[in-house]
XYZ file of C-alpha atoms in Angstrom:
728
model
C 19.172 -19.357 -42.685
C 15.685 -20.836 -42.573
C 13.538 -19.268 -39.827
C 10.994 -21.445 -37.984
C 7.394 -21.326 -39.041
C 6.178 -20.140 -35.602
C 7.564 -16.698 -36.388
C 4.512 -16.265 -38.715
C 2.194 -16.156 -35.656
C 1.454 -12.608 -34.421
C 1.476 -11.671 -30.807
C 0.724 -7.925 -30.989
C -1.233 -6.189 -33.748
C -2.228 -2.733 -32.438
C 0.647 -0.533 -33.677
C 1.056 2.969 -32.402
C 0.849 5.788 -34.870
C 4.011 5.934 -36.956
C 4.922 2.284 -36.521
C 6.461 0.830 -39.676
C 5.288 -2.717 -38.990
C 1.705 -3.637 -38.410
C 2.218 -6.726 -36.222
C 4.789 -8.159 -33.931
C 5.691 -11.888 -33.809
C 4.433 -13.848 -30.884
C 7.891 -15.302 -30.321
C 9.471 -11.896 -30.216
C 6.860 -10.528 -27.764
C 7.534 -13.573 -25.528
C 11.227 -12.696 -25.516
C 10.464 -8.996 -24.841
C 8.599 -9.946 -21.721
C 11.109 -12.583 -20.697
C 13.996 -10.073 -21.030
C 12.024 -7.495 -19.045
C 11.498 -10.106 -16.281
C 15.194 -10.847 -16.214
C 16.046 -7.175 -15.849
C 13.427 -6.687 -13.123
C 14.862 -9.590 -11.161
C 18.337 -8.266 -11.542
C 17.432 -4.857 -10.109
C 15.364 -6.495 -7.293
C 18.360 -8.323 -5.935
C 17.215 -8.322 -2.355
C 13.936 -10.124 -2.594
C 15.211 -12.298 -5.441
C 18.115 -13.434 -3.243
C 15.787 -14.143 -0.352
C 13.367 -16.132 -2.502
C 16.227 -18.137 -3.941
C 17.624 -18.919 -0.454
C 14.126 -20.044 0.676
C 13.993 -22.483 -2.323
C 17.520 -23.700 -1.804
C 18.672 -22.215 -5.113
C 21.357 -19.930 -6.359
C 20.178 -16.446 -7.357
C 20.953 -17.014 -11.071
C 19.098 -20.350 -10.972
C 15.955 -18.667 -9.750
C 16.288 -15.926 -12.316
C 16.758 -18.389 -15.226
C 13.861 -20.522 -14.035
C 11.516 -17.595 -13.624
C 12.488 -16.077 -16.949
C 11.829 -19.253 -18.815
C 8.362 -19.625 -17.289
C 7.458 -15.976 -17.942
C 8.503 -16.438 -21.584
C 5.720 -18.988 -21.901
C 3.016 -16.593 -20.554
C 1.336 -16.155 -24.002
C 1.829 -19.614 -25.376
C -1.966 -19.853 -25.806
C -1.743 -17.266 -28.615
C -0.480 -20.250 -30.743
C -4.118 -21.021 -31.409
C -6.653 -20.625 -34.219
C -9.047 -18.711 -32.005
C -6.478 -16.085 -31.122
C -4.912 -15.711 -34.573
C -8.374 -15.200 -36.052
C -8.711 -12.041 -33.956
C -6.639 -10.265 -36.602
C -7.612 -11.791 -39.989
C -5.170 -9.570 -41.852
C -2.253 -11.151 -39.975
C -3.544 -14.726 -39.984
C -0.457 -17.066 -40.415
C -1.694 -18.275 -43.859
C 1.744 -19.799 -44.632
C 1.271 -22.293 -41.798
C -2.507 -22.598 -41.269
C -3.930 -22.027 -44.725
C -6.907 -19.799 -45.175
C -8.413 -17.957 -42.257
C -11.910 -19.337 -41.338
C -14.871 -17.053 -41.692
C -15.816 -17.724 -38.012
C -13.722 -18.964 -35.173
C -15.120 -19.350 -31.670
C -13.347 -16.941 -29.345
C -11.571 -18.120 -26.261
C -9.323 -16.462 -23.678
C -5.751 -17.030 -24.743
C -4.518 -17.169 -21.147
C -6.861 -20.102 -20.491
C -5.451 -21.855 -23.580
C -1.990 -21.132 -22.229
C -2.673 -23.055 -19.084
C -4.346 -25.817 -21.034
C -1.229 -26.145 -23.153
C 1.301 -25.801 -20.402
C -0.400 -28.299 -18.147
C -1.279 -30.765 -20.916
C 0.295 -31.036 -24.288
C 3.524 -29.185 -23.417
C 4.020 -30.648 -19.969
C 6.333 -33.566 -21.222
C 8.567 -30.985 -22.781
C 8.563 -28.912 -19.613
C 9.261 -31.863 -17.459
C 12.187 -32.867 -19.589
C 13.624 -29.339 -19.522
C 13.041 -28.776 -15.767
C 12.888 -32.275 -14.241
C 10.193 -30.934 -11.996
C 7.303 -32.595 -10.033
C 3.930 -32.093 -11.751
C 2.234 -30.883 -8.562
C 5.048 -28.454 -7.826
C 4.935 -26.947 -11.330
C 1.159 -26.571 -11.681
C 0.744 -23.466 -9.426
C 3.663 -21.782 -11.237
C 2.071 -22.439 -14.654
C -1.228 -20.938 -13.351
C 0.781 -17.910 -12.142
C 2.346 -17.063 -15.512
C -0.784 -17.994 -17.501
C -2.825 -15.727 -15.264
C -1.000 -12.552 -16.217
C -4.146 -10.811 -17.276
C -5.134 -10.303 -13.638
C -6.644 -13.564 -12.331
C -5.576 -17.181 -12.487
C -7.044 -19.536 -15.105
C -9.480 -22.287 -14.134
C -7.985 -25.524 -13.005
C -9.969 -27.940 -15.163
C -10.758 -26.717 -18.727
C -10.757 -28.718 -21.907
C -10.056 -26.564 -24.959
C -11.878 -27.601 -28.090
C -9.457 -28.727 -30.727
C -11.117 -26.397 -33.285
C -9.853 -23.511 -31.211
C -6.332 -24.826 -31.202
C -5.638 -27.169 -34.064
C -2.926 -29.804 -34.718
C -0.628 -27.384 -36.534
C -0.879 -24.816 -33.699
C 0.067 -27.477 -31.258
C 3.153 -28.280 -33.279
C 4.145 -24.597 -33.365
C 3.742 -24.227 -29.561
C 5.739 -27.351 -28.950
C 8.480 -26.286 -31.339
C 8.691 -22.831 -29.796
C 8.875 -24.303 -26.255
C 11.734 -26.535 -27.313
C 13.678 -23.710 -28.937
C 13.006 -21.462 -25.928
C 14.438 -24.060 -23.549
C 17.544 -24.384 -25.673
C 18.026 -20.612 -25.697
C 17.290 -19.821 -22.063
C 18.608 -23.051 -20.544
C 16.479 -23.221 -17.392
C 17.912 -25.097 -14.442
C 16.804 -28.504 -13.256
C 14.291 -28.161 -10.399
C 13.848 -31.732 -9.185
C 14.145 -30.634 -5.587
C 11.252 -28.103 -5.802
C 8.453 -29.210 -3.519
C 4.769 -28.262 -3.775
C 4.696 -25.960 -0.591
C 7.637 -23.914 -1.779
C 6.253 -23.755 -5.276
C 2.929 -22.404 -3.983
C 4.725 -19.617 -2.162
C 6.807 -18.851 -5.244
C 3.705 -18.725 -7.400
C 2.450 -15.416 -5.780
C 5.788 -13.828 -6.359
C 6.029 -15.166 -9.892
C 2.533 -14.059 -10.783
C 3.378 -10.427 -9.929
C 6.602 -10.553 -11.862
C 4.746 -11.906 -14.916
C 2.240 -9.053 -14.822
C 4.887 -6.345 -14.379
C 7.050 -7.837 -17.166
C 4.075 -8.226 -19.563
C 2.829 -4.642 -18.915
C 6.222 -3.151 -19.599
C 7.269 -5.641 -22.270
C 4.132 -4.727 -24.266
C 5.046 -1.005 -24.278
C 5.713 0.042 -27.860
C 7.753 3.007 -26.702
C 10.527 0.541 -25.884
C 9.529 -2.585 -27.870
C 8.704 -1.619 -31.407
C 7.181 -4.129 -33.783
C 9.675 -6.148 -35.801
C 9.444 -8.160 -38.987
C 10.044 -11.958 -38.515
C 13.582 -11.967 -39.758
C 15.656 -12.669 -36.691
C 16.377 -16.015 -35.045
C 15.360 -16.375 -31.373
C 19.063 -16.089 -30.307
C 19.623 -12.992 -32.511
C 16.436 -11.222 -31.330
C 17.214 -12.085 -27.676
C 20.710 -10.625 -27.759
C 20.315 -7.672 -30.163
C 16.745 -6.559 -29.496
C 15.021 -7.964 -26.382
C 17.775 -7.569 -23.714
C 18.972 -4.106 -24.691
C 15.397 -2.805 -25.017
C 14.389 -4.325 -21.711
C 17.314 -2.511 -19.938
C 16.215 0.763 -21.446
C 12.496 0.102 -20.627
C 13.228 -0.564 -16.976
C 15.496 2.452 -16.605
C 13.356 4.954 -18.345
C 10.096 3.694 -16.711
C 11.392 4.812 -13.281
C 11.762 1.283 -11.932
C 15.409 1.500 -11.072
C 15.785 2.281 -7.433
C 17.973 5.352 -6.964
C 20.734 4.908 -4.366
C 19.757 6.106 -0.847
C 21.930 8.621 0.813
C 24.791 6.967 2.708
C 24.536 9.233 5.703
C 21.385 10.883 7.096
C 19.992 12.240 10.337
C 16.857 14.029 11.411
C 18.467 17.399 10.829
C 19.279 16.620 7.123
C 16.005 14.901 6.451
C 13.518 17.027 8.412
C 15.439 19.999 9.909
C 14.952 18.443 13.421
C 17.824 19.516 15.565
C 16.997 17.583 18.735
C 15.348 14.169 18.115
C 12.682 12.911 20.552
C 13.607 9.770 22.499
C 11.804 7.345 20.156
C 13.386 8.959 17.166
C 16.794 8.597 18.822
C 16.124 4.982 19.642
C 15.219 4.201 16.003
C 18.418 5.805 14.774
C 20.528 3.687 17.037
C 18.643 0.434 16.473
C 20.619 -2.594 15.403
C 18.844 -4.028 12.430
C 18.707 -7.870 12.104
C 19.333 -9.652 8.805
C 16.505 -10.356 6.385
C 12.945 -8.992 6.482
C 12.119 -6.927 9.586
C 8.926 -5.806 11.236
C 9.198 -2.752 13.520
C 6.240 -1.643 15.680
C 6.586 1.899 17.055
C 4.139 2.820 19.833
C 4.355 6.367 21.058
C 2.094 9.260 21.811
C 0.337 11.402 19.242
C 2.644 14.240 18.198
C 5.825 12.403 19.266
C 7.244 12.324 15.705
C 6.500 8.693 14.728
C 6.327 9.568 11.036
C 9.839 11.019 11.088
C 11.158 8.058 13.103
C 9.551 5.582 10.656
C 10.977 7.398 7.679
C 14.482 7.355 9.069
C 14.128 3.670 10.000
C 12.894 2.908 6.462
C 15.909 4.739 5.142
C 18.224 2.621 7.186
C 16.520 -0.463 5.873
C 17.055 0.796 2.325
C 20.720 1.403 3.096
C 21.012 -2.224 4.170
C 19.521 -3.302 0.852
C 16.158 -4.505 2.365
C 14.109 -2.334 0.024
C 14.309 0.185 -2.830
C 11.772 2.587 -1.381
C 8.869 3.005 1.079
C 5.081 3.157 0.994
C 2.855 4.884 3.660
C -0.474 3.163 4.096
C -2.995 5.378 5.892
C -6.633 4.957 7.008
C -8.306 7.634 4.830
C -7.931 9.633 1.677
C -7.545 12.794 3.634
C -4.618 11.379 5.715
C -3.071 9.978 2.506
C -3.315 13.393 0.812
C -1.707 15.014 3.918
C 1.131 12.521 3.882
C 1.704 12.996 0.145
C 2.012 16.709 0.624
C 4.257 16.177 3.653
C 6.561 13.726 1.891
C 6.665 16.083 -1.122
C 8.782 18.424 0.894
C 11.318 15.882 2.130
C 11.422 12.755 0.059
C 14.301 13.763 -2.164
C 16.476 13.943 1.021
C 16.276 10.136 1.182
C 18.210 9.652 -2.058
C 21.487 10.927 -3.500
C 21.334 14.380 -4.972
C 21.992 13.171 -8.570
C 18.994 10.802 -8.533
C 15.379 11.416 -9.602
C 13.142 9.457 -7.266
C 9.414 9.240 -7.882
C 6.615 10.097 -5.491
C 3.120 8.691 -6.004
C -0.288 8.984 -4.440
C -2.573 5.940 -4.383
C -6.296 6.078 -3.742
C -9.484 6.134 -5.705
C -9.754 9.907 -5.961
C -6.149 10.909 -6.253
C -6.651 12.865 -9.523
C -8.574 15.472 -7.452
C -5.524 16.174 -5.434
C -3.869 19.302 -6.906
C -0.314 18.272 -5.899
C -0.695 14.810 -7.469
C -2.186 16.258 -10.615
C 0.688 18.785 -10.852
C 3.228 16.055 -10.383
C 2.264 14.123 -13.476
C 1.118 16.970 -15.787
C 3.942 19.500 -15.343
C 6.456 19.209 -18.161
C 9.655 17.452 -17.075
C 11.925 20.378 -17.896
C 9.771 22.716 -15.825
C 9.709 20.296 -12.843
C 13.476 19.986 -13.001
C 13.877 23.747 -12.880
C 11.580 24.385 -9.858
C 13.384 25.707 -6.851
C 12.494 26.888 -3.336
C 8.984 26.591 -1.923
C 7.348 25.600 -5.241
C 9.480 22.479 -5.263
C 6.867 20.700 -3.103
C 4.529 20.469 -6.143
C 7.186 18.991 -8.308
C 6.949 15.403 -7.094
C 8.519 13.362 -9.838
C 6.312 10.445 -10.982
C 7.276 8.540 -14.085
C 4.466 8.187 -16.671
C 4.414 4.408 -16.654
C 4.058 4.390 -12.882
C 1.429 7.165 -12.863
C -1.058 5.694 -15.331
C -2.495 3.086 -13.008
C -2.993 2.898 -9.263
C -1.843 -0.693 -9.258
C 1.618 0.499 -10.501
C 2.097 3.165 -7.884
C 3.698 0.658 -5.550
C 6.634 0.816 -7.936
C 7.169 4.496 -7.140
C 10.156 5.009 -4.843
C 8.078 6.837 -2.286
C 4.332 6.267 -2.067
C 1.431 7.486 0.129
C -2.013 6.013 -0.129
C -4.934 4.465 1.627
C -4.539 1.104 3.395
C -7.198 -0.381 1.162
C -4.948 -0.005 -1.890
C -2.339 -2.121 -0.096
C -4.930 -4.609 1.234
C -6.098 -5.292 -2.314
C -2.801 -7.153 -2.682
C -4.270 -9.998 -0.555
C -7.877 -9.849 -1.666
C -9.422 -11.582 -4.628
C -9.120 -8.512 -6.836
C -7.761 -8.263 -10.423
C -3.988 -7.840 -10.568
C -3.592 -8.353 -6.852
C -0.321 -10.155 -7.549
C 1.119 -6.950 -9.124
C 0.393 -4.979 -5.992
C 1.981 -7.674 -3.844
C 5.110 -7.931 -5.986
C 5.521 -4.118 -6.158
C 5.191 -3.802 -2.371
C 7.820 -6.536 -1.800
C 10.579 -4.019 -2.608
C 9.109 -1.271 -0.463
C 9.225 -0.738 3.317
C 5.510 -0.913 4.059
C 4.720 1.778 6.691
C 1.299 1.259 8.204
C 0.160 4.340 10.081
C -2.617 4.430 12.734
C -2.729 0.626 13.032
C -5.266 0.887 15.791
C -7.822 2.516 13.509
C -8.977 -0.696 11.759
C -11.862 -2.912 12.731
C -11.523 -6.709 13.275
C -12.127 -7.463 9.618
C -9.524 -5.072 8.270
C -7.102 -6.020 11.049
C -7.315 -9.631 9.836
C -6.616 -8.406 6.256
C -3.637 -6.418 7.543
C -2.217 -9.561 9.309
C -2.600 -11.467 6.002
C -0.827 -8.679 4.109
C 2.089 -8.768 6.634
C 2.337 -12.535 6.163
C 2.589 -12.280 2.396
C 4.842 -9.271 2.565
C 7.297 -11.078 4.748
C 7.081 -14.235 2.577
C 8.047 -12.099 -0.468
C 11.080 -10.560 1.382
C 9.449 -7.269 2.413
C 10.017 -5.299 5.642
C 7.330 -3.300 7.427
C 6.832 -0.609 10.074
C 3.718 -0.261 12.079
C 2.866 2.973 13.824
C 0.324 3.501 16.611
C -0.288 5.679 19.616
C -2.829 3.270 21.094
C -2.182 -0.350 20.157
C -3.653 -3.110 22.404
C -1.092 -5.736 23.318
C -3.287 -8.504 21.749
C -3.224 -6.714 18.369
C 0.532 -6.159 18.606
C 1.060 -9.812 19.328
C -1.138 -10.750 16.339
C 0.814 -8.542 13.958
C 4.145 -10.104 15.055
C 2.832 -13.591 14.692
C 1.469 -12.797 11.215
C 4.800 -11.411 10.043
C 6.918 -14.264 11.419
C 4.601 -16.890 9.945
C 5.479 -15.400 6.547
C 9.140 -16.021 7.353
C 8.339 -19.693 8.012
C 9.081 -19.254 11.719
C 6.800 -18.895 14.710
C 7.790 -16.679 17.663
C 7.652 -18.110 21.132
C 8.734 -14.865 22.770
C 6.208 -13.467 25.232
C 5.558 -9.999 24.103
C 1.823 -9.616 24.774
C 2.053 -8.588 28.442
C 4.632 -5.849 28.189
C 3.191 -2.779 30.036
C 5.791 -0.264 28.846
C 4.997 2.800 26.822
C 6.546 4.089 24.611
C 7.651 0.784 23.117
C 9.664 -0.290 20.144
C 9.249 -3.947 19.002
C 11.480 -5.536 16.411
C 10.571 -8.883 14.844
C 12.539 -10.945 12.348
C 13.615 -14.540 11.728
C 16.122 -14.065 14.562
C 13.276 -13.518 17.070
C 11.593 -10.622 18.800
C 13.308 -7.757 20.578
C 11.761 -4.940 22.581
C 13.219 -1.593 23.548
C 11.167 -0.803 26.643
C 13.252 1.861 28.335
C 12.394 4.657 25.917
C 11.320 7.843 27.637
C 8.304 9.781 26.271
C 8.864 13.011 24.389
C 8.690 15.819 27.014
C 5.795 17.650 25.260
C 3.599 14.503 25.197
C 3.720 14.176 29.005
C 0.548 15.834 30.253
C -2.701 15.290 31.972
C -6.010 15.580 30.059
C -9.033 16.145 32.156
C -12.172 14.259 31.060
C -15.750 15.165 31.953
C -18.964 13.277 31.154
C -21.792 15.203 29.501
C -25.407 13.922 29.845
C -26.409 14.679 26.369
C -26.383 16.885 23.211
C -27.977 19.876 24.718
C -25.267 20.103 27.460
C -22.637 19.723 24.758
C -24.018 22.618 22.708
C -24.067 24.825 25.903
C -20.417 24.033 26.778
C -19.244 24.639 23.217
C -21.139 27.913 22.985
C -19.636 29.066 26.283
C -16.042 28.198 25.229
C -16.369 29.681 21.723
C -17.628 32.979 23.150
C -14.451 33.109 25.243
C -12.463 32.829 22.066
C -11.621 29.099 22.211
C -10.981 26.936 19.098
C -13.267 23.993 19.664
C -13.653 20.595 18.013
C -16.873 18.649 18.293
C -16.372 15.089 17.045
C -19.526 13.144 16.332
C -19.646 9.478 15.345
C -22.278 9.838 12.680
C -22.619 12.336 9.813
C -26.305 13.112 10.487
C -25.413 13.982 14.083
C -22.612 16.233 12.899
C -24.951 18.096 10.510
C -27.484 18.557 13.355
C -24.770 20.030 15.618
C -23.761 22.640 13.070
C -27.346 23.705 12.666
C -27.758 24.195 16.352
C -24.511 26.142 16.665
C -25.427 28.431 13.844
C -28.666 29.026 15.587
C -26.656 30.492 18.448
C -24.538 32.643 16.133
C -21.456 30.483 16.554
C -19.109 30.173 13.626
C -19.113 26.380 12.981
C -17.616 24.517 10.087
C -18.609 20.976 8.963
C -16.209 18.237 7.900
C -17.190 14.665 7.220
C -16.557 11.904 4.603
C -19.817 12.306 2.789
C -18.851 15.470 0.972
C -18.017 15.296 -2.708
C -14.305 14.633 -2.880
C -13.420 18.125 -4.230
C -15.315 19.739 -1.400
C -13.872 17.372 1.129
C -10.348 18.187 0.130
C -11.048 21.945 0.177
C -12.503 21.691 3.682
C -9.600 19.578 4.791
C -7.167 22.174 3.569
C -9.088 25.002 5.115
C -9.338 23.115 8.483
C -5.598 22.494 8.597
C -4.870 26.134 7.675
C -7.266 27.500 10.332
C -6.628 24.992 13.214
C -3.197 23.632 12.339
C 0.285 24.509 13.505
C 0.459 27.741 11.482
C -3.178 28.755 11.988
C -3.569 32.491 12.769
C -5.183 33.482 16.037
C -7.755 35.706 14.390
C -8.899 32.861 12.160
C -9.312 30.248 14.879
C -10.607 32.427 17.716
C -14.099 31.353 18.741
C -14.331 28.959 15.795
C -15.870 25.433 16.013
C -15.023 22.529 13.745
C -17.766 19.923 13.859
C -16.402 16.697 12.306
C -16.718 12.975 12.200
C -13.726 10.517 12.589
C -11.987 12.157 9.604
C -9.985 14.417 12.060
C -9.133 11.905 14.783
C -5.825 10.778 13.291
C -2.934 11.934 11.160
C -4.178 15.483 10.625
C -2.096 18.054 12.503
C -4.879 20.050 14.241
C -4.686 21.966 17.496
C -7.769 22.766 19.565
C -8.274 24.433 22.915
C -11.333 22.373 23.874
C -12.671 19.098 22.565
C -16.203 17.641 22.779
C -16.805 14.061 21.620
C -19.343 11.348 21.367
C -18.412 8.232 23.314
C -16.006 5.951 21.325
C -13.558 3.173 22.138
C -10.898 4.427 24.522
C -8.005 4.239 22.057
C -10.003 6.517 19.648
C -10.821 8.919 22.454
C -7.140 9.137 23.249
C -6.451 9.772 19.607
C -9.042 12.549 19.500
C -7.586 14.095 22.589
C -4.262 14.151 20.804
C -5.661 17.224 18.871
C -5.852 19.173 22.190
C -3.115 21.689 23.152
C -0.839 20.278 20.516
C 1.629 23.118 19.663
C 2.546 24.536 22.989
C 5.582 26.348 21.619
C 3.293 28.463 19.449
C 0.282 28.620 21.768
C 1.449 28.392 25.312
C -0.820 27.962 28.309
C -1.153 31.605 29.044
C -2.398 32.366 25.535
C -5.145 29.762 25.734
C -8.726 30.928 26.617
C -9.391 27.832 28.757
C -7.572 26.587 31.827
C -6.087 23.281 30.482
C -6.626 20.441 27.952
C -10.036 19.065 28.563
C -12.061 16.320 26.816
C -15.859 16.483 27.236
C -17.549 13.184 26.326
C -21.295 12.749 25.648
C -22.043 9.440 27.459
C -24.549 7.860 29.712
C -23.381 7.098 33.200
C -21.405 3.799 33.117
C -22.406 3.226 36.761
C -26.126 3.193 35.755
C -26.772 0.376 33.297
C -30.317 -0.792 33.109
C -30.295 -3.024 29.988
C -28.731 -3.482 26.572
C -30.148 -0.108 25.445
C -27.737 1.700 27.767
C -26.128 3.658 24.954
C -28.944 3.776 22.410
C -31.270 5.502 24.843
C -29.233 8.690 24.202
C -31.077 8.910 20.942
C -28.236 9.808 18.531
C -27.212 7.783 15.481
C -23.607 7.475 16.605
C -24.579 4.715 18.986
C -24.760 2.329 15.999
C -21.250 3.123 14.698
C -19.428 1.094 17.286
C -21.471 -2.038 17.791
C -19.366 -3.473 20.712
C -21.144 -1.686 23.558
C -19.223 -3.674 26.129
C -16.054 -2.078 24.820
C -17.729 1.376 24.946
C -18.875 0.777 28.512
C -15.395 -0.232 29.689
C -13.985 2.738 27.826
C -16.362 5.060 29.630
C -15.725 3.469 32.977
C -11.977 3.726 32.881
C -12.027 7.274 31.501
C -14.514 8.683 34.004
C -13.210 6.664 37.022
C -9.869 8.345 36.457
C -11.339 11.708 35.542
C -9.188 11.713 32.421
C -5.670 10.319 31.818
C -2.060 11.148 32.363
C -0.059 10.500 29.189
C 1.718 8.321 28.677
C 1.610 6.629 32.133
C -2.104 5.647 32.016
C -2.553 4.839 28.386
C -1.412 1.211 28.276
C -3.477 0.194 31.307
C -6.619 1.970 30.106
C -6.464 0.427 26.628
C -5.824 -3.055 28.000
C -8.778 -2.706 30.423
C -11.140 -1.612 27.666
C -9.954 -4.311 25.247
C -9.800 -7.207 27.694
C -11.001 -10.461 26.192
C -14.645 -11.077 26.946
């Protein structure tokens, strides 16, 4: 049998040590990636099916169409400029002698030039598709190196050559005959644009895995396309997907809070989540409940129920800081295996810029597999399984079955960052759990809304957690998610005064569970008192510490926190400093020490009379328990969050064991009744006045807090937040 000349063109020429063959034909590499794409789509049945329904296609039609396009991702390597990059493998049989010099050009740019130009008649014949509908899809697959190619580029013929054009055309025709893509005459431009984001992520994932020589070894050009596809590409793709940790292990069929977290009596919100009737398709759940009410456990069980319904293959916790992400990673390390069947080996990943400094993450990827498998008992928490392919790049960690990371890693999926499409595609098969949703400023909140829109459009479900979410922000999140489903909600949800509150949004509409009672231990009154300035704060902290109280002093600016520690040390008060400017290794050490000293299991002798001076790094997600709190003035929702670290574990430290009379929040603030000019807050002289630039919000926060003399949780929370965040 005579093999086609295009098999002389190389596609890969960097063999691993021990490889018998020094180069891999471009046609074979294209089939490796195409086969990987097919296998990925088969295991991602949920979002593949949703995308097919949205396009009016059968599932197998979408798979065949996508696989054909992905197979063309490297068509630009049929060019003189690319082939000349490895002169030893130059296809002399077809192109003659290799030139001494050849102007370099990006092969992905040439791919788009070929697909949208010379090869378009062939594609149109094979697909019967509208030119404007196909263009964004061609850009998606050609842009598999992280960013889309430019729209208008004319490739010099010296870079391509007539013979290369013939090879590219011949290969495209043979590929069409082999893969038999469906006719797509009904595909319209708006639908194609939405599909392009999904297809771009698929192309990157398939190319990264399809280029892995552990699974796709180099072959000599001695197989026809059909033989290679059946005997090499497809079997190897199945093995690659399975061994790379991309297969989603089956979730447990039955689970409760006792089996997952050893919680015998669920709190009301947790119970409501376990009884919730889930609608079809992608779902957004917004859980609003007090700090310490068990929202994390509720969200995890709800995510599991979504996984059981086939809505996702795993979950990803997005948190506001690296400290909170590390804490969640450690927390999930103890329980995440309970989400899956006992025979499975789920992966757990940490995603942020400094994750290699986290000891538990480092142990999870460095410990030998056989040793990890043998760990039992308390050491098991360090044995988080994370497949090597997933672990070697932060952008791949969204493919781990359970992930914890910073919100910015997820937001990069909708920002103009390299390989954003891979993040977006990986997240589509994960329940996206966004913790502390109130913690983001207007800019990040808009990014979060955009992420929810794209996530819904790709078939993903999400859970948003907050103790203090303004109604306007809740409404914006719902609208963003439903717009991704191509539907707009008309349900009025923005005026609901109830708290706690569970909001469910889907293509079927918006439902609210407003009759959920608060967890008994979150019902309390926190007294608030205004302090005139820094000196008064130091006096009150000193007085409480000498009585044996564990005190938190939260300052809005790092320099102010450093100043406070210096003053307290001058009074012989044991004060520790915790802020985000420390070197990451020091910051993680201080975080661990703070949780050990002031957390649930902190010993009385270690916390007695101790002060933790910190910035916003402790106001959310960290499980800390103080007897007294002093804080700079901040928006009311953040003050409520900070107060959530007061008198937290009453079962372990009951009232009679506390050295102060009750939970009290002391706030350094000018008198909101005495406003002379716009320098109302700046006149206090500390740098923290510049951290929150909306001084109208701060004034309303101070007014509602001091008018009430504190707050009763949860009864007062909604009204206070809505007053402070009223539209100006």
